[in-house]
């Protein structure tokens, strides 16, 4: 019986309206680029290929017809609760229409550094729609605790979607963004301080984690500055595009 190498991503396929799969490489020695490509070209328009900790060799990238589209670094820092026990936070699971529009605007601005925004098979409008969906999901508790906000004269200036993982004793940043007209005003730091204050209410949470693209040097430098200095994971992301289906 044939066992597929590639996992079909139903949600992504439906949302982006193309056939999308995912392939995870834990050990490059076990990656057969010819078999991968044979399966991919018959079943998918686009395949996300994730390689953890190590970049793939150029020969396998070439043979599998892969394109390195991003490197995601996940970093962590300890949560010292005594420092943040008095922090005030504004965690929402409900927003007004105007607030939603403000959050959408920041989410769309944040999307421009994503691999989805620059993927020709997805396109910029679909990428923006994905990030708006991220906001929607933050309000229905499907993938997060909620969304932290900063405001100035009723204008949403910053958003921070957070998730608490009690099994890992970790508070995760799912999405963080500052309105482009309000950068350099300490809003990003405030959004993190709100998150620290929220997580001090959970006795078991003892660290924070955040993933970000190395293409986003602004985010990288900011998180280093506020104390994220331990690398938890490096993920190299490649895309396989089916040229036959692109040109159909």
mmCIF file of C-alpha atoms in Angstrom, residues 5-6 22-40 47-51 54-67 238-240:
data_model
loop_
_atom_site.group_PDB
_atom_site.id
_atom_site.type_symbol
_atom_site.label_atom_id
_atom_site.label_comp_id
_atom_site.label_asym_id
_atom_site.label_seq_id
_atom_site.Cartn_x
_atom_site.Cartn_y
_atom_site.Cartn_z
ATOM 1 C CA UNK A 5 5.037 11.387 1.902
ATOM 2 C CA UNK A 6 3.153 14.674 1.820
ATOM 3 C CA UNK A 22 3.185 19.923 3.834
ATOM 4 C CA UNK A 23 6.340 17.852 4.148
ATOM 5 C CA UNK A 24 8.492 17.849 7.298
ATOM 6 C CA UNK A 25 12.165 16.877 7.137
ATOM 7 C CA UNK A 26 13.660 15.768 10.435
ATOM 8 C CA UNK A 27 16.716 14.137 8.858
ATOM 9 C CA UNK A 28 17.960 15.135 5.409
ATOM 10 C CA UNK A 29 19.443 11.676 4.906
ATOM 11 C CA UNK A 30 15.909 10.276 4.730
ATOM 12 C CA UNK A 31 14.711 12.870 2.223
ATOM 13 C CA UNK A 32 14.409 11.519 -1.315
ATOM 14 C CA UNK A 33 13.887 14.552 -3.560
ATOM 15 C CA UNK A 34 12.904 12.485 -6.609
ATOM 16 C CA UNK A 35 10.152 10.595 -4.788
ATOM 17 C CA UNK A 36 9.008 13.829 -3.176
ATOM 18 C CA UNK A 37 8.781 15.623 -6.503
ATOM 19 C CA UNK A 38 6.936 12.744 -8.180
ATOM 20 C CA UNK A 39 4.234 12.809 -5.515
ATOM 21 C CA UNK A 40 4.077 16.601 -5.373
ATOM 22 C CA UNK A 47 3.938 22.232 -0.938
ATOM 23 C CA UNK A 48 5.432 23.739 2.214
ATOM 24 C CA UNK A 49 8.644 21.923 3.126
ATOM 25 C CA UNK A 50 9.949 22.416 6.669
ATOM 26 C CA UNK A 51 13.496 21.498 7.684
ATOM 27 C CA UNK A 54 19.553 22.486 9.429
ATOM 28 C CA UNK A 55 19.393 24.022 5.959
ATOM 29 C CA UNK A 56 19.056 21.464 3.165
ATOM 30 C CA UNK A 57 21.991 20.783 0.887
ATOM 31 C CA UNK A 58 21.939 22.631 -2.420
ATOM 32 C CA UNK A 59 21.847 19.361 -4.373
ATOM 33 C CA UNK A 60 18.628 18.215 -2.705
ATOM 34 C CA UNK A 61 17.073 21.657 -3.012
ATOM 35 C CA UNK A 62 17.862 21.604 -6.736
ATOM 36 C CA UNK A 63 16.679 18.007 -7.291
ATOM 37 C CA UNK A 64 13.407 18.611 -5.440
ATOM 38 C CA UNK A 65 12.882 21.991 -7.170
ATOM 39 C CA UNK A 66 12.515 23.817 -3.875
ATOM 40 C CA UNK A 67 12.720 27.537 -3.150
ATOM 41 C CA UNK A 238 10.922 25.920 1.377
ATOM 42 C CA UNK A 239 8.122 26.064 -1.183
ATOM 43 C CA UNK A 240 7.617 23.611 -4.023
#
